[in-house]
Short mmCIF file of C-alpha atoms in Angstrom, two decimals:
data_model
loop_
_atom_site.label_atom_id
_atom_site.label_comp_id
_atom_site.label_asym_id
_atom_site.label_seq_id
_atom_site.Cartn_x
_atom_site.Cartn_y
_atom_site.Cartn_z
CA UNK Y 1 96.34 103.52 112.16
CA UNK Y 2 99.02 101.94 109.89
CA UNK Y 3 99.23 103.64 106.47
CA UNK Y 4 101.09 100.92 103.73
CA UNK Y 5 102.55 102.31 100.71
CA UNK Y 6 103.82 105.34 98.84
CA UNK Y 7 105.32 108.68 99.79
CA UNK Y 8 106.13 110.73 96.89
CA UNK Y 9 108.31 114.12 96.44
CA UNK Y 10 104.97 116.00 94.58
CA UNK Y 11 106.97 118.32 91.75
CA UNK Y 12 105.32 122.06 91.10
CA UNK Y 13 107.18 123.28 88.51
CA UNK Y 14 105.37 126.09 87.82
CA UNK Y 15 106.95 127.32 91.22
CA UNK Y 16 109.58 124.73 91.61
CA UNK Y 17 108.74 123.58 94.96
CA UNK Y 18 108.92 120.31 95.93
CA UNK Y 19 106.40 118.97 98.57
CA UNK Y 20 106.12 115.64 100.41
CA UNK Y 21 103.17 113.40 99.67
CA UNK Y 22 101.95 110.19 98.23
CA UNK Y 23 98.03 108.64 99.43
CA UNK Y 24 99.80 106.64 102.42
CA UNK Y 25 101.90 109.33 103.56
CA UNK Y 26 99.25 111.73 103.71
CA UNK Y 27 96.87 109.74 105.47
CA UNK Y 28 99.29 109.07 108.29
CA UNK Y 29 99.69 113.01 108.37
CA UNK Y 30 96.49 113.50 108.68
CA UNK Y 31 95.26 111.28 110.90
CA UNK Y 32 98.62 112.06 113.21
CA UNK Y 33 96.60 116.13 112.82
CA UNK Y 34 93.58 114.32 114.61
CA UNK Y 35 95.06 113.32 117.41
CA UNK Y 36 95.57 109.47 116.12
CA UNK Y 37 98.94 107.68 116.72
CA UNK Y 38 99.75 106.90 113.38
CA UNK Y 39 102.87 105.21 111.72
CA UNK Y 40 104.17 104.88 108.46
CA UNK Y 41 105.27 101.91 106.41
CA UNK Y 42 106.61 102.58 102.68
CA UNK Y 43 109.79 102.66 100.70
CA UNK Y 44 112.63 105.84 101.25
CA UNK Y 45 115.26 106.46 98.51
CA UNK Y 46 118.50 107.42 99.00
CA UNK Y 47 118.67 111.44 97.79
CA UNK Y 48 117.42 114.69 99.39
CA UNK Y 49 114.22 114.32 98.67
CA UNK Y 50 114.20 111.24 101.07
CA UNK Y 51 115.22 113.06 103.67
CA UNK Y 52 112.75 116.09 103.13
CA UNK Y 53 109.91 113.41 103.00
CA UNK Y 54 111.18 111.72 105.74
CA UNK Y 55 111.72 114.38 107.71
CA UNK Y 56 108.53 115.94 107.79
CA UNK Y 57 106.47 113.09 108.49
CA UNK Y 58 108.82 112.93 111.69
CA UNK Y 59 108.05 116.32 112.41
CA UNK Y 60 104.07 115.78 112.10
CA UNK Y 61 104.80 112.82 114.62
CA UNK Y 62 104.83 109.43 112.10
CA UNK Y 63 106.18 106.82 113.37
CA UNK Y 64 108.35 106.07 110.50
CA UNK Y 65 110.92 103.66 112.28
CA UNK Y 66 109.67 100.62 110.23
CA UNK Y 67 110.22 102.06 106.70
CA UNK Y 68 112.61 100.59 104.25
CA UNK Y 69 115.56 103.13 102.96
CA UNK Y 70 116.91 101.88 99.55
CA UNK Y 71 119.88 102.90 97.30
CA UNK Y 72 117.60 104.33 94.16
CA UNK Y 73 116.05 107.48 93.65
CA UNK Y 74 112.99 109.06 95.63
CA UNK Y 75 109.66 108.47 93.56
CA UNK Y 76 108.57 111.58 92.38
CA UNK Y 77 104.59 113.17 90.89
CA UNK Y 78 105.24 115.80 88.78
CA UNK Y 79 102.04 118.51 89.40
CA UNK Y 80 100.00 121.25 87.81
CA UNK Y 81 98.31 123.41 89.97
CA UNK Y 82 95.48 125.28 87.19
CA UNK Y 83 94.01 128.34 88.04
CA UNK Y 84 90.61 127.07 89.91
CA UNK Y 85 93.03 125.10 92.37
CA UNK Y 86 92.62 121.68 90.97
CA UNK Y 87 95.63 119.66 90.33
CA UNK Y 88 97.38 117.55 87.06
CA UNK Y 89 99.33 114.97 87.93
CA UNK Y 90 101.82 115.17 84.11
CA UNK Y 91 104.24 112.40 85.28
CA UNK Y 92 104.75 109.27 88.10
CA UNK Y 93 108.47 108.06 88.56
CA UNK Y 94 107.23 105.06 91.05
CA UNK Y 95 109.73 103.29 93.33
CA UNK Y 96 111.96 100.65 92.24
CA UNK Y 97 111.87 98.63 95.37
CA UNK Y 98 108.47 96.84 96.88
CA UNK Y 99 107.56 96.29 100.63
CA UNK Y 100 108.34 93.35 102.45
CA UNK Y 101 106.52 92.45 105.39
CA UNK Y 102 108.80 91.02 107.81
CA UNK Y 103 108.04 89.77 111.34
CA UNK Y 104 109.00 93.42 112.94
CA UNK Y 105 106.35 94.68 110.57
CA UNK Y 106 103.62 91.93 111.51
CA UNK Y 107 104.01 92.20 115.08
CA UNK Y 108 103.33 96.39 114.27
CA UNK Y 109 100.13 95.71 112.23
CA UNK Y 110 98.29 93.47 115.13
CA UNK Y 111 95.65 95.21 116.62
CA UNK Y 112 95.71 98.27 114.47
CA UNK Y 113 92.63 100.42 114.33
CA UNK Y 114 92.99 100.16 110.68
CA UNK Y 115 95.48 99.87 107.94
CA UNK Y 116 95.09 102.25 105.07
CA UNK Y 117 97.08 101.90 101.45
CA UNK Y 118 95.86 102.56 97.85
CA UNK Y 119 96.36 101.73 94.04
CA UNK Y 120 99.46 103.83 94.01
CA UNK Y 121 101.18 101.84 96.50
CA UNK Y 122 101.74 98.36 95.03
CA UNK Y 123 100.12 96.48 98.04
CA UNK Y 124 98.06 94.03 96.12
CA UNK Y 125 99.76 91.36 97.22
CA UNK Y 126 99.96 91.92 100.12
CA UNK Y 127 95.93 92.63 101.09
CA UNK Y 128 95.02 89.29 102.19
CA UNK Y 129 97.47 89.05 104.62
CA UNK Y 130 96.65 92.68 105.89
CA UNK Y 131 93.29 92.14 106.28
CA UNK Y 132 94.18 89.54 108.98
CA UNK Y 133 96.01 92.12 111.05
CA UNK Y 134 93.37 94.91 111.28
CA UNK Y 135 90.28 96.18 108.86
CA UNK Y 136 91.62 97.61 105.71
CA UNK Y 137 91.05 100.87 103.52
CA UNK Y 138 92.03 100.76 100.39
CA UNK Y 139 92.26 103.88 97.69
CA UNK Y 140 91.39 103.00 94.45
CA UNK Y 141 90.97 106.41 93.48
CA UNK Y 142 89.85 106.29 89.17
CA UNK Y 143 90.64 101.87 88.66
CA UNK Y 144 88.09 100.60 87.17
CA UNK Y 145 85.97 97.91 88.36
CA UNK Y 146 87.93 94.97 86.77
CA UNK Y 147 91.23 96.01 89.00
CA UNK Y 148 88.83 96.61 91.84
CA UNK Y 149 87.11 93.27 92.02
CA UNK Y 150 90.18 91.25 92.63
CA UNK Y 151 90.92 93.05 95.71
CA UNK Y 152 87.54 93.97 96.85
CA UNK Y 153 86.95 91.15 99.09
CA UNK Y 154 90.09 91.68 101.65
CA UNK Y 155 88.96 95.63 101.94
CA UNK Y 156 86.96 97.05 104.82
CA UNK Y 157 86.37 100.25 103.96
CA UNK Y 158 86.84 101.40 99.76
CA UNK Y 159 86.89 104.97 98.33
CA UNK Y 160 86.75 105.99 94.82
CA UNK Y 161 87.24 108.82 92.51
CA UNK Y 162 83.97 109.69 90.24
CA UNK Y 163 83.86 113.66 89.29
CA UNK Y 164 82.27 112.81 86.64
CA UNK Y 165 80.01 110.13 87.32
CA UNK Y 166 76.27 110.63 87.48
CA UNK Y 167 74.30 109.37 90.96
CA UNK Y 168 72.93 106.40 89.35
CA UNK Y 169 76.53 105.54 87.90
CA UNK Y 170 78.01 106.08 91.63
CA UNK Y 171 75.82 104.34 93.14
CA UNK Y 172 76.10 101.31 90.68
CA UNK Y 173 79.77 101.33 91.68
CA UNK Y 174 78.77 101.01 95.44
CA UNK Y 175 76.85 98.42 95.23
CA UNK Y 176 79.38 96.40 93.23
CA UNK Y 177 81.60 97.12 95.98
CA UNK Y 178 79.06 96.19 99.23
CA UNK Y 179 78.48 92.89 96.64
CA UNK Y 180 81.97 91.87 96.89
CA UNK Y 181 82.02 92.08 100.82
CA UNK Y 182 83.30 96.04 101.19
CA UNK Y 183 81.64 97.03 104.67
CA UNK Y 184 82.20 100.91 103.90
CA UNK Y 185 82.12 101.90 100.30
CA UNK Y 186 82.38 105.87 99.16
CA UNK Y 187 82.20 107.74 96.17
CA UNK Y 188 83.72 111.30 96.25
CA UNK Y 189 82.50 113.38 93.42
CA UNK Y 190 85.12 116.29 93.81
CA UNK Y 191 82.61 119.52 94.60
CA UNK Y 192 79.73 117.75 93.70
CA UNK Y 193 80.10 115.61 97.36
CA UNK Y 194 80.16 112.52 98.52
CA UNK Y 195 77.85 109.19 98.44
CA UNK Y 196 77.94 105.84 100.18
CA UNK Y 197 76.21 102.89 101.12
CA UNK Y 198 77.00 101.39 105.08
CA UNK Y 199 75.33 99.33 107.06
CA UNK Y 200 73.68 101.98 108.03
CA UNK Y 201 72.17 102.37 104.39
CA UNK Y 202 72.97 104.89 101.35
CA UNK Y 203 73.77 108.48 102.10
CA UNK Y 204 74.98 111.88 100.08
CA UNK Y 205 76.96 114.75 101.28
CA UNK Y 206 77.36 118.02 99.75
CA UNK Y 207 80.96 119.18 99.41
CA UNK Y 208 82.04 121.98 102.27
CA UNK Y 209 83.01 125.37 101.01
CA UNK Y 210 86.67 126.16 100.11
CA UNK Y 211 88.72 128.32 99.07
CA UNK Y 212 90.67 126.23 96.63
CA UNK Y 213 93.60 127.20 96.33
CA UNK Y 214 95.38 123.07 96.01
CA UNK Y 215 93.10 120.44 95.70
CA UNK Y 216 95.89 118.03 96.32
CA UNK Y 217 95.32 115.79 99.04
CA UNK Y 218 91.53 116.55 99.59
CA UNK Y 219 90.75 112.68 98.49
CA UNK Y 220 93.01 111.23 101.31
CA UNK Y 221 92.20 114.13 103.49
CA UNK Y 222 88.09 112.98 103.39
CA UNK Y 223 89.37 108.96 103.15
CA UNK Y 224 91.45 109.22 106.61
CA UNK Y 225 88.47 111.85 107.91
CA UNK Y 226 85.60 109.26 107.53
CA UNK Y 227 87.08 106.75 108.56
CA UNK Y 228 88.54 107.58 111.57
CA UNK Y 229 84.95 109.18 112.89
CA UNK Y 230 83.39 105.71 111.71
CA UNK Y 231 85.56 103.60 113.91
CA UNK Y 232 85.33 106.33 116.86
CA UNK Y 233 81.51 105.29 116.82
CA UNK Y 234 79.96 108.35 114.59
CA UNK Y 235 77.27 107.47 112.42
CA UNK Y 236 77.92 107.68 108.44
CA UNK Y 237 76.64 111.51 108.12
CA UNK Y 238 78.13 113.17 110.61
CA UNK Y 239 81.55 111.21 109.51
CA UNK Y 240 81.04 112.43 105.83
CA UNK Y 241 80.20 115.60 107.00
CA UNK Y 242 83.27 116.22 109.05
CA UNK Y 243 85.83 114.49 105.69
CA UNK Y 244 83.80 116.95 103.78
CA UNK Y 245 84.64 119.95 106.20
CA UNK Y 246 88.11 118.93 106.46
CA UNK Y 247 88.92 117.74 102.95
CA UNK Y 248 87.85 121.26 102.25
CA UNK Y 249 90.60 122.78 105.05
CA UNK Y 250 93.09 120.91 103.48
CA UNK Y 251 92.37 122.88 99.85
CA UNK Y 252 93.33 125.96 101.17
CA UNK Y 253 96.66 125.38 100.64
CA UNK Y 254 99.24 124.42 98.46
CA UNK Y 255 100.92 121.03 99.33
CA UNK Y 256 98.86 117.92 100.70
CA UNK Y 257 100.14 118.55 104.08
CA UNK Y 258 102.71 121.70 103.64
CA UNK Y 259 106.28 121.30 104.66
CA UNK Y 260 107.26 122.72 100.52
CA UNK Y 261 110.48 123.12 99.50
CA UNK Y 262 112.90 125.13 96.74
CA UNK Y 263 114.70 122.48 95.59
CA UNK Y 264 116.07 121.85 92.33
CA UNK Y 265 114.71 118.55 91.14
CA UNK Y 266 117.35 116.66 89.09
CA UNK Y 267 115.15 115.10 85.87
#
């Protein structure tokens, strides 16, 4: 698989620890941890945080050879963790540059099992072309229907986060996504589990038991594991169960995939 989009330094001011993160970067690492060949295409800055993030991806076995290195600060999110382990993003500094698809990237993408991106990756204008190379998965998170409607036609796997949605509201969103051309649509609802609509039908999955220390990255883990299992030929229910268990394990440690460093952040 190839993840195209965001990488960030997740800054935890309570503990003064920086973790590598970003939905696309996280997904590439989770794929590697499942034994899948994975690459990451995104923007790296010119500071110590870019070295931290890129070094962590390389350590995990992710191919970053086609990433773009730009003369700019690393993208950053500020993260607060409450007593229950739930994370809140309190600030976001986006990258200044945008991903450019050149011939080398296009050749790399042809025939991938899937390409992953999401709402924080600034890749909306690339999705039509990306969908010609391989199936696209897209993390819509909490973005609204108006945002999603414009790009759903290019997406094979759509994941939405709706912790407060009722079952009926979640099913309405799933039906809308499918009506726009999505093949596999999933709504994750935090501790209330997940609901999916696929060619096999409609499915519900309870959240796996977890010792919650930090929920950051859990959604990325869920969708990566679910998609990997579907592509591997597993049924929807089994894929949802495995995804739930994988996401629960990610909740058991600080940072999306670890590699924390005590680094003083220049604000």
